[in-house]
Amino acid sequence: METTKKKINESKLYNLLYKNFVSTEGNSISGILHKDVHLYASNGHIITRIKYDYPKEKEGLSIDKNNNVIEKPAKYENVMTPKNLYGEIMDIGMAEELKEAAKNIYKIRRKNFEPVINTGLTPIFDDGYDKIIAYRAVYIKVAIDLFEIIKENYILLFREGNEIYQKRLIFKSLENDTVVEIMGVDMNVYEADYADNVFTIRKAIKFNKIEKITAESN
């Protein structure tokens, strides 16, 4: 039987993880953990568990981008969402639009600007405020890229919870237990109304190239 490893471009996978899923500065430096035929990586904003057939000598090792072994790696499996907290599955139409929106705006770059997509779902009342259900466009795009590399189909769903930090957006493989979890943006509805980096799904899809060039040059 062909292994998962044979189907995956390993260089692309590791490069994606080191570029987008690990912390690279100061005391927060992290790596890719190899444990129980899975890869784990997180920078605090996005976390993944990938079923992957790596060499046996890497078992139990967390390795940073410079190929150094990290002592006492984080116990990533303890912070992954348990299946009993898997909540509402996003319908196919909304999922496709969300992915299109993220692909269209994730590259917008200017000082102190990071594109965020408001899903338009009912806000969560948390810590005295109504908070939007929104996620950073770049992490949605990164999740899409990861599943393209590992060649697996997936669904999108939300983690159950009454606080914004619990309301993760989860990309769940249909083939195995590979997942990507994206943490929500902590922003109330009033802040969102005046923030120029917050896009509705429809606004993000319609954001055109001329507007991108203008935004990136500011």
PDB file of C-alpha atoms in Angstrom:
ATOM      1  CA  MET A   1       0.000   0.000   0.000  1.00  0.00           C
ATOM      2  CA  GLU A   2       1.352   3.438  -0.933  1.00  0.00           C
ATOM      3  CA  THR A   3       2.201   5.560   2.100  1.00  0.00           C
ATOM      4  CA  THR A   4       1.121   9.125   2.737  1.00  0.00           C
ATOM      5  CA  LYS A   5       4.743  10.223   2.489  1.00  0.00           C
ATOM      6  CA  LYS A   6       5.064   8.983  -1.118  1.00  0.00           C
ATOM      7  CA  LYS A   7       2.164  11.169  -2.219  1.00  0.00           C
ATOM      8  CA  ILE A   8       3.479  14.376  -0.643  1.00  0.00           C
ATOM      9  CA  ASN A   9       6.130  16.826  -1.759  1.00  0.00           C
ATOM     10  CA  GLU A  10       8.017  16.799   1.538  1.00  0.00           C
ATOM     11  CA  SER A  11      10.059  19.910   0.820  1.00  0.00           C
ATOM     12  CA  LYS A  12       6.937  21.968   0.102  1.00  0.00           C
ATOM     13  CA  LEU A  13       5.208  20.654   3.200  1.00  0.00           C
ATOM     14  CA  TYR A  14       8.048  21.437   5.586  1.00  0.00           C
ATOM     15  CA  ASN A  15       8.694  24.821   3.980  1.00  0.00           C
ATOM     16  CA  LEU A  16       5.034  25.748   4.418  1.00  0.00           C
ATOM     17  CA  LEU A  17       5.060  24.669   8.048  1.00  0.00           C
ATOM     18  CA  TYR A  18       8.273  26.502   8.902  1.00  0.00           C
ATOM     19  CA  LYS A  19       7.124  29.657   7.148  1.00  0.00           C
ATOM     20  CA  ASN A  20       3.572  29.826   8.497  1.00  0.00           C
ATOM     21  CA  PHE A  21       3.043  27.477  11.444  1.00  0.00           C
ATOM     22  CA  VAL A  22       6.028  27.949  13.745  1.00  0.00           C
ATOM     23  CA  SER A  23       7.354  30.831  15.834  1.00  0.00           C
ATOM     24  CA  THR A  24      10.840  31.966  14.859  1.00  0.00           C
ATOM     25  CA  GLU A  25      11.777  34.714  17.311  1.00  0.00           C
ATOM     26  CA  GLY A  26      12.832  35.078  20.928  1.00  0.00           C
ATOM     27  CA  ASN A  27      11.508  32.802  23.640  1.00  0.00           C
ATOM     28  CA  SER A  28       8.618  31.660  21.447  1.00  0.00           C
ATOM     29  CA  ILE A  29      10.769  29.750  18.928  1.00  0.00           C
ATOM     30  CA  SER A  30       9.041  26.510  18.035  1.00  0.00           C
ATOM     31  CA  GLY A  31       9.458  23.662  15.596  1.00  0.00           C
ATOM     32  CA  ILE A  32       7.739  20.768  13.923  1.00  0.00           C
ATOM     33  CA  LEU A  33       7.002  17.943  16.326  1.00  0.00           C
ATOM     34  CA  HIS A  34       7.111  14.379  15.023  1.00  0.00           C
ATOM     35  CA  LYS A  35       4.941  12.171  17.191  1.00  0.00           C
ATOM     36  CA  ASP A  36       2.952   8.992  16.656  1.00  0.00           C
ATOM     37  CA  VAL A  37       3.053   9.220  12.841  1.00  0.00           C
ATOM     38  CA  HIS A  38       1.851  12.845  12.937  1.00  0.00           C
ATOM     39  CA  LEU A  39       3.420  16.256  12.482  1.00  0.00           C
ATOM     40  CA  TYR A  40       2.403  19.040  14.874  1.00  0.00           C
ATOM     41  CA  ALA A  41       3.144  22.748  14.543  1.00  0.00           C
ATOM     42  CA  SER A  42       1.730  25.999  15.910  1.00  0.00           C
ATOM     43  CA  ASN A  43       2.603  29.667  16.319  1.00  0.00           C
ATOM     44  CA  GLY A  44      -0.295  30.442  18.654  1.00  0.00           C
ATOM     45  CA  HIS A  45      -2.596  31.685  15.879  1.00  0.00           C
ATOM     46  CA  ILE A  46      -2.829  28.505  13.834  1.00  0.00           C
ATOM     47  CA  ILE A  47      -2.180  24.871  14.741  1.00  0.00           C
ATOM     48  CA  THR A  48      -2.037  21.691  12.718  1.00  0.00           C
ATOM     49  CA  ARG A  49      -1.834  17.946  13.122  1.00  0.00           C
ATOM     50  CA  ILE A  50      -0.889  16.092   9.945  1.00  0.00           C
ATOM     51  CA  LYS A  51      -0.885  12.333   9.495  1.00  0.00           C
ATOM     52  CA  TYR A  52       2.517  11.714   7.961  1.00  0.00           C
ATOM     53  CA  ASP A  53       4.955   8.829   7.537  1.00  0.00           C
ATOM     54  CA  TYR A  54       8.289  10.415   8.527  1.00  0.00           C
ATOM     55  CA  PRO A  55      11.571   8.543   9.183  1.00  0.00           C
ATOM     56  CA  LYS A  56      11.595   6.602  12.450  1.00  0.00           C
ATOM     57  CA  GLU A  57      14.655   8.454  13.744  1.00  0.00           C
ATOM     58  CA  LYS A  58      12.577  11.647  13.988  1.00  0.00           C
ATOM     59  CA  GLU A  59      10.039  10.104  16.356  1.00  0.00           C
ATOM     60  CA  GLY A  60       9.491  12.314  19.382  1.00  0.00           C
ATOM     61  CA  LEU A  61      11.648  15.158  18.069  1.00  0.00           C
ATOM     62  CA  SER A  62      10.612  18.787  17.632  1.00  0.00           C
ATOM     63  CA  ILE A  63      12.911  20.356  15.042  1.00  0.00           C
ATOM     64  CA  ASP A  64      13.180  24.077  14.291  1.00  0.00           C
ATOM     65  CA  LYS A  65      13.875  25.646  10.891  1.00  0.00           C
ATOM     66  CA  ASN A  66      17.645  25.505  11.539  1.00  0.00           C
ATOM     67  CA  ASN A  67      17.444  21.756  12.176  1.00  0.00           C
ATOM     68  CA  ASN A  68      17.977  22.171  15.909  1.00  0.00           C
ATOM     69  CA  VAL A  69      16.119  19.889  18.299  1.00  0.00           C
ATOM     70  CA  ILE A  70      13.861  21.784  20.715  1.00  0.00           C
ATOM     71  CA  GLU A  71      13.921  20.442  24.237  1.00  0.00           C
ATOM     72  CA  LYS A  72      10.566  19.982  25.978  1.00  0.00           C
ATOM     73  CA  PRO A  73       8.320  20.777  23.009  1.00  0.00           C
ATOM     74  CA  ALA A  74       4.766  21.904  23.577  1.00  0.00           C
ATOM     75  CA  LYS A  75       2.174  19.169  24.051  1.00  0.00           C
ATOM     76  CA  TYR A  76       0.249  20.140  20.957  1.00  0.00           C
ATOM     77  CA  GLU A  77      -2.119  17.193  21.128  1.00  0.00           C
ATOM     78  CA  ASN A  78      -3.457  18.573  24.412  1.00  0.00           C
ATOM     79  CA  VAL A  79      -4.627  21.817  22.787  1.00  0.00           C
ATOM     80  CA  MET A  80      -6.173  20.333  19.659  1.00  0.00           C
ATOM     81  CA  THR A  81      -9.948  20.444  19.628  1.00  0.00           C
ATOM     82  CA  PRO A  82     -11.446  17.132  20.847  1.00  0.00           C
ATOM     83  CA  LYS A  83     -14.008  15.628  18.479  1.00  0.00           C
ATOM     84  CA  ASN A  84     -16.841  16.125  20.967  1.00  0.00           C
ATOM     85  CA  LEU A  85     -16.359  19.901  20.534  1.00  0.00           C
ATOM     86  CA  TYR A  86     -16.617  19.802  16.751  1.00  0.00           C
ATOM     87  CA  GLY A  87     -19.578  22.029  16.032  1.00  0.00           C
ATOM     88  CA  GLU A  88     -21.461  23.303  13.010  1.00  0.00           C
ATOM     89  CA  ILE A  89     -20.152  22.255   9.600  1.00  0.00           C
ATOM     90  CA  MET A  90     -19.948  25.156   7.163  1.00  0.00           C
ATOM     91  CA  ASP A  91     -22.129  24.631   4.116  1.00  0.00           C
ATOM     92  CA  ILE A  92     -20.313  24.055   0.839  1.00  0.00           C
ATOM     93  CA  GLY A  93     -21.364  27.366  -0.703  1.00  0.00           C
ATOM     94  CA  MET A  94     -20.102  29.456   2.197  1.00  0.00           C
ATOM     95  CA  ALA A  95     -16.910  27.408   2.443  1.00  0.00           C
ATOM     96  CA  GLU A  96     -16.090  27.976  -1.212  1.00  0.00           C
ATOM     97  CA  GLU A  97     -16.791  31.703  -0.925  1.00  0.00           C
ATOM     98  CA  LEU A  98     -14.661  32.000   2.213  1.00  0.00           C
ATOM     99  CA  LYS A  99     -11.752  30.321   0.448  1.00  0.00           C
ATOM    100  CA  GLU A 100     -12.160  32.552  -2.609  1.00  0.00           C
ATOM    101  CA  ALA A 101     -12.258  35.616  -0.363  1.00  0.00           C
ATOM    102  CA  ALA A 102      -9.079  34.626   1.481  1.00  0.00           C
ATOM    103  CA  LYS A 103      -7.185  33.920  -1.731  1.00  0.00           C
ATOM    104  CA  ASN A 104      -8.155  37.345  -3.085  1.00  0.00           C
ATOM    105  CA  ILE A 105      -7.041  39.520  -0.178  1.00  0.00           C
ATOM    106  CA  TYR A 106      -4.433  37.638   1.853  1.00  0.00           C
ATOM    107  CA  LYS A 107      -1.527  39.350   0.050  1.00  0.00           C
ATOM    108  CA  ILE A 108      -2.590  42.910   0.850  1.00  0.00           C
ATOM    109  CA  ARG A 109       0.366  44.450   2.627  1.00  0.00           C
ATOM    110  CA  ARG A 110       0.843  47.799   4.237  1.00  0.00           C
ATOM    111  CA  LYS A 111       2.099  48.987   7.612  1.00  0.00           C
ATOM    112  CA  ASN A 112       0.063  47.659  10.530  1.00  0.00           C
ATOM    113  CA  PHE A 113      -2.489  46.114   8.144  1.00  0.00           C
ATOM    114  CA  GLU A 114      -3.565  42.493   8.194  1.00  0.00           C
ATOM    115  CA  PRO A 115      -6.665  41.426   6.229  1.00  0.00           C
ATOM    116  CA  VAL A 116      -9.367  39.831   8.375  1.00  0.00           C
ATOM    117  CA  ILE A 117     -12.524  38.140   7.080  1.00  0.00           C
ATOM    118  CA  ASN A 118     -15.741  38.466   9.059  1.00  0.00           C
ATOM    119  CA  THR A 119     -17.816  35.355   8.384  1.00  0.00           C
ATOM    120  CA  GLY A 120     -21.043  37.212   9.092  1.00  0.00           C
ATOM    121  CA  LEU A 121     -22.164  34.613  11.611  1.00  0.00           C
ATOM    122  CA  THR A 122     -24.012  35.713  14.733  1.00  0.00           C
ATOM    123  CA  PRO A 123     -21.509  37.440  17.062  1.00  0.00           C
ATOM    124  CA  ILE A 124     -20.574  35.869  20.392  1.00  0.00           C
ATOM    125  CA  PHE A 125     -21.266  37.841  23.567  1.00  0.00           C
ATOM    126  CA  ASP A 126     -17.955  37.532  25.377  1.00  0.00           C
ATOM    127  CA  ASP A 127     -16.353  39.627  28.135  1.00  0.00           C
ATOM    128  CA  GLY A 128     -19.081  42.243  27.934  1.00  0.00           C
ATOM    129  CA  TYR A 129     -19.058  42.703  24.142  1.00  0.00           C
ATOM    130  CA  ASP A 130     -20.557  41.219  21.009  1.00  0.00           C
ATOM    131  CA  LYS A 131     -17.551  39.841  19.132  1.00  0.00           C
ATOM    132  CA  ILE A 132     -17.446  39.042  15.441  1.00  0.00           C
ATOM    133  CA  ILE A 133     -16.606  35.553  14.156  1.00  0.00           C
ATOM    134  CA  ALA A 134     -13.604  36.435  12.022  1.00  0.00           C
ATOM    135  CA  TYR A 135     -10.277  34.971  10.955  1.00  0.00           C
ATOM    136  CA  ARG A 136      -7.050  36.232   9.387  1.00  0.00           C
ATOM    137  CA  ALA A 137      -7.152  35.768   5.621  1.00  0.00           C
ATOM    138  CA  VAL A 138      -3.528  34.637   5.440  1.00  0.00           C
ATOM    139  CA  TYR A 139      -4.170  31.651   7.720  1.00  0.00           C
ATOM    140  CA  ILE A 140      -7.196  30.545   5.721  1.00  0.00           C
ATOM    141  CA  LYS A 141      -5.019  30.661   2.600  1.00  0.00           C
ATOM    142  CA  VAL A 142      -2.240  28.746   4.371  1.00  0.00           C
ATOM    143  CA  ALA A 143      -4.689  26.011   5.391  1.00  0.00           C
ATOM    144  CA  ILE A 144      -5.871  25.714   1.790  1.00  0.00           C
ATOM    145  CA  ASP A 145      -2.263  25.432   0.615  1.00  0.00           C
ATOM    146  CA  LEU A 146      -1.495  22.713   3.145  1.00  0.00           C
ATOM    147  CA  PHE A 147      -4.351  20.501   2.004  1.00  0.00           C
ATOM    148  CA  GLU A 148      -3.322  21.014  -1.613  1.00  0.00           C
ATOM    149  CA  ILE A 149       0.181  19.811  -0.753  1.00  0.00           C
ATOM    150  CA  ILE A 150      -0.993  16.709   1.102  1.00  0.00           C
ATOM    151  CA  LYS A 151      -3.642  16.052  -1.565  1.00  0.00           C
ATOM    152  CA  GLU A 152      -6.554  15.518   0.770  1.00  0.00           C
ATOM    153  CA  ASN A 153     -10.157  16.659   0.701  1.00  0.00           C
ATOM    154  CA  TYR A 154     -11.613  18.425   3.709  1.00  0.00           C
ATOM    155  CA  ILE A 155     -14.596  20.104   5.288  1.00  0.00           C
ATOM    156  CA  LEU A 156     -14.757  23.349   7.274  1.00  0.00           C
ATOM    157  CA  LEU A 157     -16.388  23.448  10.660  1.00  0.00           C
ATOM    158  CA  PHE A 158     -16.419  25.540  13.816  1.00  0.00           C
ATOM    159  CA  ARG A 159     -15.400  24.599  17.317  1.00  0.00           C
ATOM    160  CA  GLU A 160     -18.159  24.884  19.883  1.00  0.00           C
ATOM    161  CA  GLY A 161     -17.733  27.452  22.638  1.00  0.00           C
ATOM    162  CA  ASN A 162     -19.120  30.594  24.209  1.00  0.00           C
ATOM    163  CA  GLU A 163     -15.865  32.580  24.174  1.00  0.00           C
ATOM    164  CA  ILE A 164     -14.133  33.958  21.115  1.00  0.00           C
ATOM    165  CA  TYR A 165     -10.864  32.100  21.724  1.00  0.00           C
ATOM    166  CA  GLN A 166     -12.822  28.838  21.606  1.00  0.00           C
ATOM    167  CA  LYS A 167     -14.489  29.608  18.271  1.00  0.00           C
ATOM    168  CA  ARG A 168     -11.818  28.136  16.024  1.00  0.00           C
ATOM    169  CA  LEU A 169     -12.239  27.573  12.303  1.00  0.00           C
ATOM    170  CA  ILE A 170     -11.274  23.961  11.608  1.00  0.00           C
ATOM    171  CA  PHE A 171     -10.193  22.404   8.314  1.00  0.00           C
ATOM    172  CA  LYS A 172     -10.838  18.662   8.794  1.00  0.00           C
ATOM    173  CA  SER A 173      -9.553  15.996   6.429  1.00  0.00           C
ATOM    174  CA  LEU A 174     -12.091  13.567   5.008  1.00  0.00           C
ATOM    175  CA  GLU A 175      -9.418  10.859   4.743  1.00  0.00           C
ATOM    176  CA  ASN A 176      -7.910  10.796   8.247  1.00  0.00           C
ATOM    177  CA  ASP A 177      -7.414  12.904  11.390  1.00  0.00           C
ATOM    178  CA  THR A 178      -5.345  15.657   9.760  1.00  0.00           C
ATOM    179  CA  VAL A 179      -6.641  19.072  10.831  1.00  0.00           C
ATOM    180  CA  VAL A 180      -5.770  22.762  10.718  1.00  0.00           C
ATOM    181  CA  GLU A 181      -7.282  24.982  13.398  1.00  0.00           C
ATOM    182  CA  ILE A 182      -7.336  28.774  13.078  1.00  0.00           C
ATOM    183  CA  MET A 183      -7.898  30.968  16.111  1.00  0.00           C
ATOM    184  CA  GLY A 184     -10.523  33.709  15.857  1.00  0.00           C
ATOM    185  CA  VAL A 185      -9.704  37.412  15.910  1.00  0.00           C
ATOM    186  CA  ASP A 186     -10.643  39.074  19.207  1.00  0.00           C
ATOM    187  CA  MET A 187     -12.612  42.079  17.930  1.00  0.00           C
ATOM    188  CA  ASN A 188     -15.997  43.439  18.946  1.00  0.00           C
ATOM    189  CA  VAL A 189     -18.617  44.587  16.452  1.00  0.00           C
ATOM    190  CA  TYR A 190     -17.984  48.259  17.191  1.00  0.00           C
ATOM    191  CA  GLU A 191     -14.267  47.975  16.472  1.00  0.00           C
ATOM    192  CA  ALA A 192     -15.012  46.016  13.298  1.00  0.00           C
ATOM    193  CA  ASP A 193     -17.291  48.766  11.980  1.00  0.00           C
ATOM    194  CA  TYR A 194     -14.373  51.217  11.969  1.00  0.00           C
ATOM    195  CA  ALA A 195     -11.512  48.875  11.039  1.00  0.00           C
ATOM    196  CA  ASP A 196     -10.394  49.139   7.407  1.00  0.00           C
ATOM    197  CA  ASN A 197      -8.763  45.700   7.490  1.00  0.00           C
ATOM    198  CA  VAL A 198     -12.001  43.816   8.206  1.00  0.00           C
ATOM    199  CA  PHE A 199     -13.790  42.474   5.127  1.00  0.00           C
ATOM    200  CA  THR A 200     -17.071  40.679   4.719  1.00  0.00           C
ATOM    201  CA  ILE A 201     -16.785  37.588   2.540  1.00  0.00           C
ATOM    202  CA  ARG A 202     -18.527  39.350  -0.320  1.00  0.00           C
ATOM    203  CA  LYS A 203     -16.387  42.487  -0.020  1.00  0.00           C
ATOM    204  CA  ALA A 204     -13.212  40.404  -0.015  1.00  0.00           C
ATOM    205  CA  ILE A 205     -14.274  38.524  -3.145  1.00  0.00           C
ATOM    206  CA  LYS A 206     -15.012  41.774  -4.980  1.00  0.00           C
ATOM    207  CA  PHE A 207     -11.818  43.529  -3.872  1.00  0.00           C
ATOM    208  CA  ASN A 208     -10.133  44.157  -7.231  1.00  0.00           C
ATOM    209  CA  LYS A 209      -6.542  44.409  -8.391  1.00  0.00           C
ATOM    210  CA  ILE A 210      -6.525  48.200  -8.656  1.00  0.00           C
ATOM    211  CA  GLU A 211      -7.609  48.499  -5.037  1.00  0.00           C
ATOM    212  CA  LYS A 212      -4.922  45.981  -4.071  1.00  0.00           C
ATOM    213  CA  ILE A 213      -2.191  47.995  -5.748  1.00  0.00           C
ATOM    214  CA  THR A 214      -3.405  51.179  -4.074  1.00  0.00           C
ATOM    215  CA  ALA A 215      -3.560  49.490  -0.680  1.00  0.00           C
ATOM    216  CA  GLU A 216      -0.114  47.953  -1.017  1.00  0.00           C
ATOM    217  CA  SER A 217       1.483  51.250  -2.021  1.00  0.00           C
ATOM    218  CA  ASN A 218       0.134  53.144   1.029  1.00  0.00           C
TER     219      ASN A 218
END
